[in-house]
PDB file of C-alpha atoms in Angstrom:
ATOM      1  CA  UNK A   1       0.845 -10.188  -1.306  1.00  0.00           C
ATOM      2  CA  UNK A   2      -0.301 -12.975   0.974  1.00  0.00           C
ATOM      3  CA  UNK A   3      -3.512 -14.869   0.351  1.00  0.00           C
ATOM      4  CA  UNK A   4      -5.519 -13.978   2.342  1.00  0.00           C
ATOM      5  CA  UNK A   5      -3.992 -10.546   2.938  1.00  0.00           C
ATOM      6  CA  UNK A   6      -2.072 -10.336   6.233  1.00  0.00           C
ATOM      7  CA  UNK A   7      -2.884  -7.351   8.451  1.00  0.00           C
ATOM      8  CA  UNK A   8      -0.911  -6.377  11.550  1.00  0.00           C
ATOM      9  CA  UNK A   9      -3.000  -4.521  14.148  1.00  0.00           C
ATOM     10  CA  UNK A  10      -0.904  -2.456  16.553  1.00  0.00           C
ATOM     11  CA  UNK A  11      -2.414  -0.775  19.624  1.00  0.00           C
ATOM     12  CA  UNK A  12      -1.400  -0.758  23.280  1.00  0.00           C
ATOM     13  CA  UNK A  13      -5.085  -1.062  24.246  1.00  0.00           C
ATOM     14  CA  UNK A  14      -6.290  -4.658  23.966  1.00  0.00           C
ATOM     15  CA  UNK A  15      -9.924  -3.555  23.625  1.00  0.00           C
ATOM     16  CA  UNK A  16      -9.046  -1.426  20.590  1.00  0.00           C
ATOM     17  CA  UNK A  17      -7.215  -4.374  19.013  1.00  0.00           C
ATOM     18  CA  UNK A  18     -10.185  -6.637  19.716  1.00  0.00           C
ATOM     19  CA  UNK A  19     -12.583  -4.156  18.071  1.00  0.00           C
ATOM     20  CA  UNK A  20     -10.450  -4.007  14.911  1.00  0.00           C
ATOM     21  CA  UNK A  21     -10.114  -7.797  14.906  1.00  0.00           C
ATOM     22  CA  UNK A  22     -13.903  -8.163  15.194  1.00  0.00           C
ATOM     23  CA  UNK A  23     -14.549  -5.656  12.413  1.00  0.00           C
ATOM     24  CA  UNK A  24     -12.024  -7.108   9.960  1.00  0.00           C
ATOM     25  CA  UNK A  25     -12.244 -10.799  10.853  1.00  0.00           C
ATOM     26  CA  UNK A  26     -15.448 -11.466   8.862  1.00  0.00           C
ATOM     27  CA  UNK A  27     -13.714 -10.196   5.706  1.00  0.00           C
ATOM     28  CA  UNK A  28     -11.334 -13.155   5.671  1.00  0.00           C
ATOM     29  CA  UNK A  29      -8.064 -11.363   6.411  1.00  0.00           C
ATOM     30  CA  UNK A  30      -5.223 -13.031   8.297  1.00  0.00           C
ATOM     31  CA  UNK A  31      -5.020 -10.829  11.395  1.00  0.00           C
ATOM     32  CA  UNK A  32      -1.989 -10.500  13.672  1.00  0.00           C
ATOM     33  CA  UNK A  33      -1.458  -8.253  16.696  1.00  0.00           C
ATOM     34  CA  UNK A  34       1.223  -6.256  18.464  1.00  0.00           C
ATOM     35  CA  UNK A  35       0.827  -4.304  21.718  1.00  0.00           C
ATOM     36  CA  UNK A  36       3.485  -1.590  21.373  1.00  0.00           C
ATOM     37  CA  UNK A  37       5.942  -0.003  18.974  1.00  0.00           C
ATOM     38  CA  UNK A  38       8.795  -2.426  19.686  1.00  0.00           C
ATOM     39  CA  UNK A  39       6.533  -5.431  19.103  1.00  0.00           C
ATOM     40  CA  UNK A  40       5.224  -3.765  15.941  1.00  0.00           C
ATOM     41  CA  UNK A  41       8.705  -3.377  14.447  1.00  0.00           C
ATOM     42  CA  UNK A  42       9.653  -6.973  15.273  1.00  0.00           C
ATOM     43  CA  UNK A  43       6.344  -8.337  13.944  1.00  0.00           C
ATOM     44  CA  UNK A  44       6.571  -6.263  10.765  1.00  0.00           C
ATOM     45  CA  UNK A  45      10.010  -7.704   9.966  1.00  0.00           C
ATOM     46  CA  UNK A  46       8.998 -11.267  10.841  1.00  0.00           C
ATOM     47  CA  UNK A  47       5.483 -11.383   9.342  1.00  0.00           C
ATOM     48  CA  UNK A  48       5.925  -8.991   6.391  1.00  0.00           C
ATOM     49  CA  UNK A  49       2.272  -7.918   6.583  1.00  0.00           C
ATOM     50  CA  UNK A  50       0.392  -6.542   3.597  1.00  0.00           C
ATOM     51  CA  UNK A  51      -1.016  -3.733   5.758  1.00  0.00           C
ATOM     52  CA  UNK A  52      -0.397  -2.291   9.205  1.00  0.00           C
ATOM     53  CA  UNK A  53      -3.116  -0.606  11.280  1.00  0.00           C
ATOM     54  CA  UNK A  54      -1.110   1.488  13.714  1.00  0.00           C
ATOM     55  CA  UNK A  55      -2.034   3.503  16.796  1.00  0.00           C
ATOM     56  CA  UNK A  56       0.038   6.611  17.472  1.00  0.00           C
ATOM     57  CA  UNK A  57       0.020   6.948  21.263  1.00  0.00           C
ATOM     58  CA  UNK A  58       1.847   3.869  22.564  1.00  0.00           C
ATOM     59  CA  UNK A  59       4.552   3.156  25.130  1.00  0.00           C
ATOM     60  CA  UNK A  60       8.185   2.488  24.233  1.00  0.00           C
ATOM     61  CA  UNK A  61       8.035   3.699  20.600  1.00  0.00           C
ATOM     62  CA  UNK A  62       5.118   5.786  19.362  1.00  0.00           C
ATOM     63  CA  UNK A  63       3.298   5.059  16.126  1.00  0.00           C
ATOM     64  CA  UNK A  64       4.822   7.999  14.250  1.00  0.00           C
ATOM     65  CA  UNK A  65       8.327   6.689  14.917  1.00  0.00           C
ATOM     66  CA  UNK A  66       7.295   3.120  14.039  1.00  0.00           C
ATOM     67  CA  UNK A  67       5.842   4.396  10.772  1.00  0.00           C
ATOM     68  CA  UNK A  68       9.038   6.292   9.920  1.00  0.00           C
ATOM     69  CA  UNK A  69      11.242   3.298  10.686  1.00  0.00           C
ATOM     70  CA  UNK A  70       9.179   0.889   8.600  1.00  0.00           C
ATOM     71  CA  UNK A  71       8.934   3.268   5.657  1.00  0.00           C
ATOM     72  CA  UNK A  72      12.684   3.986   5.762  1.00  0.00           C
ATOM     73  CA  UNK A  73      13.746   0.334   6.099  1.00  0.00           C
ATOM     74  CA  UNK A  74      15.020  -0.641   2.655  1.00  0.00           C
ATOM     75  CA  UNK A  75      15.027  -4.331   3.608  1.00  0.00           C
ATOM     76  CA  UNK A  76      11.241  -4.286   4.022  1.00  0.00           C
ATOM     77  CA  UNK A  77       8.851  -4.568   1.077  1.00  0.00           C
ATOM     78  CA  UNK A  78       6.325  -1.809   0.447  1.00  0.00           C
ATOM     79  CA  UNK A  79       3.968  -1.971   3.429  1.00  0.00           C
ATOM     80  CA  UNK A  80       0.988   0.388   3.563  1.00  0.00           C
ATOM     81  CA  UNK A  81       0.208   1.877   6.978  1.00  0.00           C
ATOM     82  CA  UNK A  82      -3.113   3.236   8.199  1.00  0.00           C
ATOM     83  CA  UNK A  83      -2.800   5.263  11.380  1.00  0.00           C
ATOM     84  CA  UNK A  84      -5.771   4.617  13.695  1.00  0.00           C
ATOM     85  CA  UNK A  85      -5.706   7.147  16.488  1.00  0.00           C
ATOM     86  CA  UNK A  86      -7.674   9.427  18.787  1.00  0.00           C
ATOM     87  CA  UNK A  87      -5.474  12.335  17.668  1.00  0.00           C
ATOM     88  CA  UNK A  88      -7.775  14.254  15.324  1.00  0.00           C
ATOM     89  CA  UNK A  89      -6.095  17.663  15.123  1.00  0.00           C
ATOM     90  CA  UNK A  90      -5.008  18.625  11.599  1.00  0.00           C
ATOM     91  CA  UNK A  91      -1.374  18.993  12.720  1.00  0.00           C
ATOM     92  CA  UNK A  92      -1.465  15.381  13.924  1.00  0.00           C
ATOM     93  CA  UNK A  93      -2.917  14.213  10.598  1.00  0.00           C
ATOM     94  CA  UNK A  94      -0.188  16.088   8.725  1.00  0.00           C
ATOM     95  CA  UNK A  95       2.526  14.667  11.011  1.00  0.00           C
ATOM     96  CA  UNK A  96       1.220  11.147  10.432  1.00  0.00           C
ATOM     97  CA  UNK A  97       1.084  11.500   6.675  1.00  0.00           C
ATOM     98  CA  UNK A  98       4.515  13.146   6.575  1.00  0.00           C
ATOM     99  CA  UNK A  99       5.877  10.197   8.575  1.00  0.00           C
ATOM    100  CA  UNK A 100       4.837   7.982   5.668  1.00  0.00           C
ATOM    101  CA  UNK A 101       1.342   6.797   6.609  1.00  0.00           C
ATOM    102  CA  UNK A 102      -0.884   6.020   3.649  1.00  0.00           C
ATOM    103  CA  UNK A 103      -4.168   6.737   5.455  1.00  0.00           C
ATOM    104  CA  UNK A 104      -5.313   8.295   8.713  1.00  0.00           C
ATOM    105  CA  UNK A 105      -8.434   7.260  10.640  1.00  0.00           C
ATOM    106  CA  UNK A 106      -9.592   8.820  13.885  1.00  0.00           C
ATOM    107  CA  UNK A 107     -11.167   6.943  16.787  1.00  0.00           C
ATOM    108  CA  UNK A 108     -13.869   5.959  17.259  1.00  0.00           C
ATOM    109  CA  UNK A 109     -13.356   4.373  13.863  1.00  0.00           C
ATOM    110  CA  UNK A 110     -16.359   4.097  11.603  1.00  0.00           C
ATOM    111  CA  UNK A 111     -16.640   0.434  10.551  1.00  0.00           C
ATOM    112  CA  UNK A 112     -17.657   1.161   6.958  1.00  0.00           C
ATOM    113  CA  UNK A 113     -14.830   3.671   6.501  1.00  0.00           C
ATOM    114  CA  UNK A 114     -12.342   1.216   8.029  1.00  0.00           C
ATOM    115  CA  UNK A 115     -13.335  -1.638   5.725  1.00  0.00           C
ATOM    116  CA  UNK A 116     -13.387   0.638   2.648  1.00  0.00           C
ATOM    117  CA  UNK A 117      -9.943   2.084   3.393  1.00  0.00           C
ATOM    118  CA  UNK A 118      -8.460  -1.317   4.161  1.00  0.00           C
ATOM    119  CA  UNK A 119      -9.743  -2.644   0.824  1.00  0.00           C
ATOM    120  CA  UNK A 120      -8.475   0.456  -0.996  1.00  0.00           C
ATOM    121  CA  UNK A 121      -4.991   0.297   0.508  1.00  0.00           C
ATOM    122  CA  UNK A 122      -4.767  -3.450  -0.118  1.00  0.00           C
ATOM    123  CA  UNK A 123      -5.605  -2.821  -3.790  1.00  0.00           C
ATOM    124  CA  UNK A 124      -2.678  -0.382  -3.916  1.00  0.00           C
ATOM    125  CA  UNK A 125      -0.426  -2.977  -2.263  1.00  0.00           C
ATOM    126  CA  UNK A 126      -1.496  -5.603  -4.799  1.00  0.00           C
ATOM    127  CA  UNK A 127      -0.825  -3.249  -7.728  1.00  0.00           C
ATOM    128  CA  UNK A 128       2.545  -2.273  -6.272  1.00  0.00           C
ATOM    129  CA  UNK A 129       3.508  -5.920  -5.900  1.00  0.00           C
ATOM    130  CA  UNK A 130       2.407  -6.675  -9.477  1.00  0.00           C
ATOM    131  CA  UNK A 131       4.505  -3.817 -10.868  1.00  0.00           C
ATOM    132  CA  UNK A 132       7.483  -4.945  -8.777  1.00  0.00           C
ATOM    133  CA  UNK A 133       7.141  -8.498 -10.134  1.00  0.00           C
ATOM    134  CA  UNK A 134       6.838  -7.206 -13.709  1.00  0.00           C
ATOM    135  CA  UNK A 135       9.975  -5.101 -13.266  1.00  0.00           C
ATOM    136  CA  UNK A 136      11.868  -8.065 -11.848  1.00  0.00           C
ATOM    137  CA  UNK A 137      10.809 -10.217 -14.815  1.00  0.00           C
ATOM    138  CA  UNK A 138      11.728  -7.487 -17.281  1.00  0.00           C
ATOM    139  CA  UNK A 139      15.160  -7.049 -15.696  1.00  0.00           C
ATOM    140  CA  UNK A 140      15.765 -10.803 -15.948  1.00  0.00           C
ATOM    141  CA  UNK A 141      14.735 -10.846 -19.614  1.00  0.00           C
ATOM    142  CA  UNK A 142      17.075  -7.946 -20.407  1.00  0.00           C
ATOM    143  CA  UNK A 143      19.923  -9.714 -18.583  1.00  0.00           C
ATOM    144  CA  UNK A 144      19.222 -12.923 -20.503  1.00  0.00           C
ATOM    145  CA  UNK A 145      19.132 -11.084 -23.830  1.00  0.00           C
ATOM    146  CA  UNK A 146      22.378  -9.245 -23.104  1.00  0.00           C
ATOM    147  CA  UNK A 147      24.000 -12.597 -22.357  1.00  0.00           C
ATOM    148  CA  UNK A 148      22.718 -13.932 -25.676  1.00  0.00           C
ATOM    149  CA  UNK A 149      24.144 -10.908 -27.525  1.00  0.00           C
ATOM    150  CA  UNK A 150      27.518 -11.432 -25.848  1.00  0.00           C
ATOM    151  CA  UNK A 151      27.533 -15.090 -26.860  1.00  0.00           C
ATOM    152  CA  UNK A 152      26.648 -14.167 -30.435  1.00  0.00           C
ATOM    153  CA  UNK A 153      29.381 -11.558 -30.416  1.00  0.00           C
ATOM    154  CA  UNK A 154      31.879 -14.225 -29.411  1.00  0.00           C
ATOM    155  CA  UNK A 155      30.843 -16.372 -32.371  1.00  0.00           C
ATOM    156  CA  UNK A 156      31.469 -13.557 -34.834  1.00  0.00           C
ATOM    157  CA  UNK A 157      35.137 -14.436 -35.135  1.00  0.00           C
ATOM    158  CA  UNK A 158      34.222 -17.803 -36.654  1.00  0.00           C
ATOM    159  CA  UNK A 159      32.263 -16.210 -39.495  1.00  0.00           C
ATOM    160  CA  UNK A 160      33.395 -14.716 -42.750  1.00  0.00           C
ATOM    161  CA  UNK A 161      33.748 -10.920 -42.384  1.00  0.00           C
ATOM    162  CA  UNK A 162      30.826 -10.247 -44.752  1.00  0.00           C
ATOM    163  CA  UNK A 163      28.486 -12.503 -42.757  1.00  0.00           C
ATOM    164  CA  UNK A 164      29.767 -11.242 -39.383  1.00  0.00           C
ATOM    165  CA  UNK A 165      28.754  -7.702 -40.392  1.00  0.00           C
ATOM    166  CA  UNK A 166      25.214  -8.881 -41.139  1.00  0.00           C
ATOM    167  CA  UNK A 167      24.892 -10.692 -37.798  1.00  0.00           C
ATOM    168  CA  UNK A 168      26.008  -7.779 -35.697  1.00  0.00           C
TER     169      UNK A 168
END
């Protein structure tokens, strides 16, 4: 995770982006913007944000499709997505969550709820990254130990049979 956390704000309406920037800016996040789905996909790959705030109704590629593409891209690290949209119907919420979104906020967005959810999702991102790092370290240790066992196995032929049995 970046320090400070990097958040990509995606909305085709500049006023909506400005509102989110103003609400999150005082919390010390590194804030980036994209104005449509195509820009969002390019920015996500280039910036590797820690969180994406994503509108649904946008030109070119809608937010649902952007969410699906990011979540299905195996070259991208785990990137939480909060959909921020005027679409409040329960079928829209379900569609957003089924597309892979981690949270769903409806406009007008309550500032306290926004900040709380951003913090919550960033905690999940941080934990995910920690577990990923631990797994990577564990895999390296296992690889190193297997190499050591192989080297020891190769030395067995230089030992007396009775001692070789004790070593391996």
